[in-house]
Amino acid sequence: MKNTWKLKLRMILTSVLMFSIVYFLIMLVGAYLGISSWKLYFGASLLIAFLQYWFGPTLVKRSMKVRPLSEAEAPHIHQIVQELADAAGIPKPEIGLSEINIPNAFAYGRSSRSGHIAITRPILGLLDRDELKAVIGHEMGHIKHNDMIVTATVSVIPMICYYLAVSFLYSDNNNNGAGIIIGILGYVFYLVGQLLVLFISRTREYYADEASVEYGNRPAALVSALYKLSYGAANCSSQSISNASSNRAFFVNDINNAKNDVFEFRQIDFDNDGTISDDDLRRLAISDIKVSKKNGLMEIFSTHPDSLKRVKRLAELQ
């Protein structure tokens, strides 16, 4: 198994920083309300973490309209998942079908022993077996790394900061401006928290890509799948994208950036056949890839790495 200590360290540091932020903000709110017990602040922070940890998978399942996918319905999917679980050395995850009209797949759960992998219905008619297996291998990597629960847990903190900021900024009772200060700090923490969540989300995607290759999938199959998924999302209605946007960090690719991703993939589809072949990746591996300043800036605000940077790394594994 590839060493993932950097990923684990980043997840730990991000979690500590995020919960330090929410602890500090709750402490300020407590002081504003005349409550000075540190035990209350600490308990409130732990309660927030526990609630998101415990109910996070259920919320994802409901919001993504996931139902169990039986082996009788899709024996080939169950076979693929079993093969990949054996390669990853973890129990076979539960398999679900998401009734979302966007071709994609995602993983969720509390740990590698209680993982779930869901595929959306449109992905079944879009990818061939190798591509589908590479995508499921990517999701298996998330489960193996236990990164999905960290992302789900810390992602709630910016929202808490945002709602506190709004509550205090527009409160009629500002207590000589103290409420406004708390509101401003809450909004600043919201922005910082969002950037931290996006950073850890992008980082974990690289490791999941590498895990898919480690489990026996061809890098070109995964890249070709990303190409097709981007194209599929780019052709979905804006309403479908908007409805699923809040959960886009769980997807294999950033559905909000699909049209730009398609443009980037076309640059490396050297034979223009709509797929990325092994030869395409070999050519890319020895090419000098430069991400534009615009795309580099956009990446900071994206849940996933820039497509060219991501594919470049996969090309080097070819």
Coordinates of C-alpha atoms in Angstrom, one line a residue:
M1 CA 0.0 0.0 0.0
K2 CA 1.3 3.4 -1.0
N3 CA 2.4 5.5 1.9
T4 CA -0.4 7.9 2.8
W5 CA 1.1 9.6 5.8
K6 CA 1.1 13.0 4.2
L7 CA -2.7 12.7 3.5
K8 CA -3.3 11.6 7.1
L9 CA -1.2 14.4 8.5
R10 CA -3.0 17.0 6.5
M11 CA -6.4 15.6 7.5
I12 CA -5.3 15.7 11.2
L13 CA -4.0 19.2 11.0
T14 CA -7.0 20.5 9.1
S15 CA -9.4 18.9 11.6
V16 CA -7.5 20.4 14.6
L17 CA -7.5 23.8 13.0
M18 CA -11.1 23.7 12.0
F19 CA -12.3 22.6 15.4
S20 CA -10.1 25.2 17.0
I21 CA -11.9 27.8 14.9
V22 CA -15.3 26.6 15.9
Y23 CA -14.2 26.3 19.6
F24 CA -12.9 29.9 19.5
L25 CA -16.1 31.2 17.9
I26 CA -18.4 29.4 20.3
M27 CA -16.2 30.8 23.2
L28 CA -16.8 34.3 21.8
V29 CA -20.5 33.7 21.6
G30 CA -20.5 32.3 25.1
A31 CA -18.7 35.4 26.4
Y32 CA -21.2 37.6 24.6
L33 CA -24.0 35.8 26.3
G34 CA -22.3 35.9 29.7
I35 CA -21.4 32.2 29.8
S36 CA -17.8 31.6 30.9
S37 CA -17.5 27.8 31.4
W38 CA -14.8 26.3 29.1
K39 CA -16.5 22.9 29.6
L40 CA -19.5 24.2 27.8
Y41 CA -17.5 25.4 24.8
F42 CA -15.5 22.1 24.7
G43 CA -18.7 20.0 25.0
A44 CA -20.4 22.0 22.3
S45 CA -17.5 21.5 19.9
L46 CA -17.4 17.8 20.6
L47 CA -21.2 17.5 20.2
I48 CA -21.0 19.2 16.7
A49 CA -18.2 16.8 15.7
F50 CA -20.1 13.8 16.9
L51 CA -23.4 14.7 15.3
Q52 CA -21.7 15.3 11.9
Y53 CA -19.7 12.1 12.3
W54 CA -22.8 10.0 13.2
F55 CA -25.4 11.5 10.9
G56 CA -23.2 12.6 8.0
P57 CA -23.4 9.3 6.0
T58 CA -27.2 9.3 6.5
L59 CA -27.5 12.9 5.3
V60 CA -25.4 12.1 2.2
K61 CA -27.5 9.0 1.5
R62 CA -30.8 10.9 1.7
S63 CA -29.6 14.0 -0.2
M64 CA -28.2 11.9 -3.0
K65 CA -31.3 9.6 -3.2
V66 CA -29.4 6.4 -2.7
R67 CA -31.1 3.0 -2.5
P68 CA -29.4 -0.4 -2.2
L69 CA -28.3 -2.1 -5.4
S70 CA -28.8 -5.8 -5.1
E71 CA -26.5 -8.4 -6.6
A72 CA -29.4 -9.7 -8.7
E73 CA -29.8 -6.3 -10.3
A74 CA -26.1 -5.7 -11.1
P75 CA -23.9 -8.8 -10.6
H76 CA -21.1 -7.2 -12.6
I77 CA -21.0 -4.2 -10.3
H78 CA -20.9 -6.5 -7.2
Q79 CA -18.1 -8.5 -8.8
I80 CA -16.0 -5.4 -9.6
V81 CA -16.5 -4.1 -6.0
Q82 CA -15.5 -7.4 -4.5
E83 CA -12.3 -7.6 -6.6
L84 CA -11.3 -4.1 -5.7
A85 CA -12.1 -4.6 -2.0
D86 CA -9.9 -7.7 -2.0
A87 CA -7.1 -5.7 -3.7
A88 CA -7.5 -2.9 -1.1
G89 CA -7.7 -5.3 1.8
I90 CA -11.0 -4.0 3.3
P91 CA -14.5 -5.5 3.7
K92 CA -16.7 -5.2 0.6
P93 CA -18.5 -1.9 0.9
E94 CA -22.3 -1.7 0.6
I95 CA -23.3 -0.8 -3.0
G96 CA -26.1 1.7 -3.8
L97 CA -27.7 3.3 -6.8
S98 CA -28.2 7.1 -6.7
E99 CA -31.2 8.4 -8.6
I100 CA -29.4 11.6 -9.7
N101 CA -29.4 12.5 -13.3
I102 CA -25.6 13.1 -13.5
P103 CA -23.2 10.4 -14.4
N104 CA -20.8 9.9 -11.5
A105 CA -20.0 7.8 -8.4
F106 CA -19.1 8.6 -4.8
A107 CA -18.2 7.0 -1.5
Y108 CA -19.4 7.7 2.0
G109 CA -19.4 6.1 5.5
R110 CA -17.8 6.4 8.9
S111 CA -14.8 4.1 8.3
S112 CA -13.3 1.6 6.0
R113 CA -15.3 -1.1 7.7
S114 CA -18.6 0.6 7.1
G115 CA -18.1 2.1 3.7
H116 CA -20.6 2.6 1.0
I117 CA -20.1 3.1 -2.7
A118 CA -22.9 4.5 -4.9
I119 CA -23.1 5.0 -8.6
T120 CA -25.6 7.2 -10.4
R121 CA -27.9 5.6 -12.9
P122 CA -26.5 7.5 -16.0
I123 CA -23.0 6.2 -15.4
L124 CA -24.0 2.7 -16.4
G125 CA -24.6 3.5 -20.0
L126 CA -21.6 5.8 -20.4
L127 CA -18.5 3.9 -19.2
D128 CA -17.0 0.6 -20.4
R129 CA -16.1 -2.0 -17.8
D130 CA -12.4 -0.9 -17.4
E131 CA -13.4 2.7 -17.0
L132 CA -16.2 1.9 -14.5
K133 CA -13.8 -0.3 -12.5
A134 CA -11.2 2.5 -12.5
V135 CA -13.8 4.9 -11.1
I136 CA -15.0 2.4 -8.4
G137 CA -11.3 1.8 -7.6
H138 CA -11.0 5.6 -7.0
E139 CA -13.9 5.5 -4.6
M140 CA -12.4 2.4 -2.9
G141 CA -9.3 4.5 -2.3
H142 CA -11.4 7.0 -0.4
I143 CA -12.8 4.3 1.8
K144 CA -9.4 2.7 2.4
H145 CA -8.0 6.1 3.4
N146 CA -11.0 7.0 5.6
D147 CA -11.0 10.4 4.2
M148 CA -14.7 10.7 3.3
I149 CA -15.8 11.0 7.0
V150 CA -13.1 13.7 7.7
T151 CA -14.4 15.7 4.7
A152 CA -18.0 15.3 5.8
T153 CA -17.2 16.2 9.4
V154 CA -15.1 19.4 8.8
S155 CA -17.4 20.6 6.0
V156 CA -20.1 21.5 8.5
I157 CA -17.9 24.0 10.4
P158 CA -17.8 26.7 7.7
M159 CA -21.6 26.6 7.6
I160 CA -21.8 27.0 11.4
C161 CA -19.5 30.0 11.1
Y162 CA -21.6 31.5 8.4
Y163 CA -24.9 31.2 10.2
L164 CA -23.4 32.7 13.4
A165 CA -21.9 35.5 11.3
V166 CA -25.3 36.3 9.7
S167 CA -27.1 36.1 13.1
F168 CA -24.8 38.6 14.8
L169 CA -24.3 41.0 11.8
Y170 CA -28.0 41.5 11.5
S171 CA -28.9 41.4 15.2
D172 CA -30.8 44.3 16.6
N173 CA -28.8 44.0 19.9
N174 CA -25.1 44.5 19.2
N175 CA -24.0 45.2 22.8
N176 CA -21.8 48.2 21.9
G177 CA -20.5 46.7 18.7
A178 CA -19.4 43.3 20.2
G179 CA -22.0 41.5 18.1
I180 CA -20.8 43.1 14.9
I181 CA -17.2 42.0 15.7
I182 CA -18.3 38.4 16.3
G183 CA -20.2 38.6 13.1
I184 CA -17.2 39.8 11.1
L185 CA -15.0 37.2 12.7
G186 CA -17.6 34.5 11.9
Y187 CA -17.6 35.5 8.3
V188 CA -13.7 35.5 8.1
F189 CA -13.7 32.1 9.7
Y190 CA -16.3 30.9 7.2
L191 CA -14.1 32.0 4.3
V192 CA -10.9 30.4 5.9
G193 CA -12.8 27.2 6.7
Q194 CA -14.2 26.9 3.1
L195 CA -10.6 27.2 1.7
L196 CA -9.4 24.6 4.1
V197 CA -12.2 22.2 3.2
L198 CA -11.5 22.7 -0.5
F199 CA -7.8 22.1 0.1
I200 CA -8.2 18.8 1.9
S201 CA -10.8 17.8 -0.7
R202 CA -8.4 18.3 -3.6
T203 CA -5.6 16.6 -1.8
R204 CA -7.6 13.4 -1.1
E205 CA -8.5 13.1 -4.9
Y206 CA -4.8 12.7 -5.9
Y207 CA -4.4 9.8 -3.4
A208 CA -7.6 8.1 -4.5
D209 CA -6.4 8.3 -8.1
E210 CA -3.2 6.6 -7.2
A211 CA -5.1 4.0 -5.1
S212 CA -7.2 3.1 -8.1
V213 CA -4.0 2.4 -10.1
E214 CA -2.5 0.5 -7.2
Y215 CA -5.6 -1.8 -7.2
G216 CA -4.8 -2.9 -10.8
N217 CA -6.6 -0.3 -12.9
R218 CA -4.9 1.4 -15.9
P219 CA -4.3 5.1 -15.5
A220 CA -5.7 5.7 -19.0
A221 CA -8.9 4.0 -18.1
L222 CA -9.4 6.4 -15.2
V223 CA -8.5 9.4 -17.2
S224 CA -10.8 8.3 -20.0
A225 CA -13.6 7.9 -17.5
L226 CA -13.0 11.4 -16.1
Y227 CA -13.2 12.7 -19.6
K228 CA -16.6 11.0 -20.3
L229 CA -18.0 12.0 -16.9
S230 CA -17.0 15.6 -17.5
Y231 CA -18.7 15.5 -20.9
G232 CA -21.8 13.9 -19.3
A233 CA -22.0 16.6 -16.6
A234 CA -21.4 19.4 -19.1
N235 CA -24.5 18.2 -21.0
C236 CA -26.7 18.0 -17.9
S237 CA -29.3 20.7 -17.2
S238 CA -28.2 23.6 -15.0
Q239 CA -30.9 22.6 -12.5
S240 CA -29.6 19.1 -12.1
I241 CA -26.1 20.5 -11.5
S242 CA -27.4 23.0 -9.0
N243 CA -29.4 20.4 -7.1
A244 CA -26.3 18.2 -6.6
S245 CA -23.8 21.0 -6.2
S246 CA -23.7 21.0 -2.4
N247 CA -22.4 17.4 -2.5
R248 CA -20.0 17.8 -5.4
A249 CA -16.9 17.2 -3.2
F250 CA -18.0 13.5 -3.0
F251 CA -18.0 13.0 -6.7
V252 CA -15.1 11.7 -8.8
N253 CA -14.9 15.1 -10.6
D254 CA -16.1 18.6 -10.0
I255 CA -19.5 18.8 -11.8
N256 CA -19.5 22.6 -11.5
N257 CA -16.4 22.8 -13.6
A258 CA -17.3 20.2 -16.2
K259 CA -17.4 22.4 -19.3
N260 CA -13.9 23.7 -18.6
D261 CA -12.7 20.2 -17.8
V262 CA -14.0 19.0 -21.2
F263 CA -12.0 21.7 -22.9
E264 CA -8.8 20.6 -21.1
F265 CA -9.3 16.9 -21.8
R266 CA -9.8 17.7 -25.5
Q267 CA -6.2 19.1 -25.6
I268 CA -4.8 15.7 -24.6
D269 CA -7.2 13.6 -26.7
F270 CA -4.6 13.6 -29.5
D271 CA -6.6 11.3 -31.8
N272 CA -9.9 13.0 -31.1
D273 CA -11.8 9.8 -30.5
G274 CA -13.5 10.9 -27.3
T275 CA -11.4 8.7 -25.1
I276 CA -7.9 8.9 -23.6
S277 CA -5.7 6.0 -24.7
D278 CA -2.5 4.6 -23.2
D279 CA -0.6 6.3 -26.1
D280 CA -2.2 9.6 -25.3
L281 CA -1.0 9.3 -21.7
R282 CA 2.5 8.3 -22.7
R283 CA 2.7 11.4 -24.9
L284 CA 1.4 13.5 -22.0
A285 CA 3.9 12.0 -19.5
I286 CA 6.8 13.5 -21.5
S287 CA 5.0 16.8 -22.3
D288 CA 5.4 20.0 -20.3
I289 CA 2.0 20.9 -18.9
K290 CA 1.4 24.5 -17.8
V291 CA -1.8 25.4 -16.0
S292 CA -3.0 28.9 -16.9
K293 CA -3.1 31.6 -14.2
K294 CA -6.9 31.6 -14.5
N295 CA -7.2 27.9 -14.0
G296 CA -4.7 28.0 -11.2
L297 CA -6.9 30.6 -9.4
M298 CA -10.1 28.6 -10.1
E299 CA -8.5 25.5 -8.6
I300 CA -8.2 27.2 -5.2
F301 CA -12.0 27.5 -5.1
S302 CA -12.6 24.0 -6.5
T303 CA -13.3 20.7 -4.7
H304 CA -11.1 18.8 -7.2
P305 CA -7.6 19.4 -8.6
D306 CA -7.1 21.1 -12.0
S307 CA -7.8 18.4 -14.6
L308 CA -4.5 18.8 -16.5
K309 CA -2.5 18.6 -13.2
R310 CA -4.5 15.5 -12.2
V311 CA -4.1 13.8 -15.5
K312 CA -0.4 14.6 -15.6
R313 CA 0.1 12.8 -12.3
L314 CA -1.8 9.8 -13.6
A315 CA 0.3 9.9 -16.8
E316 CA 3.4 9.5 -14.7
L317 CA 2.0 6.3 -13.3
Q318 CA 1.4 4.9 -16.7

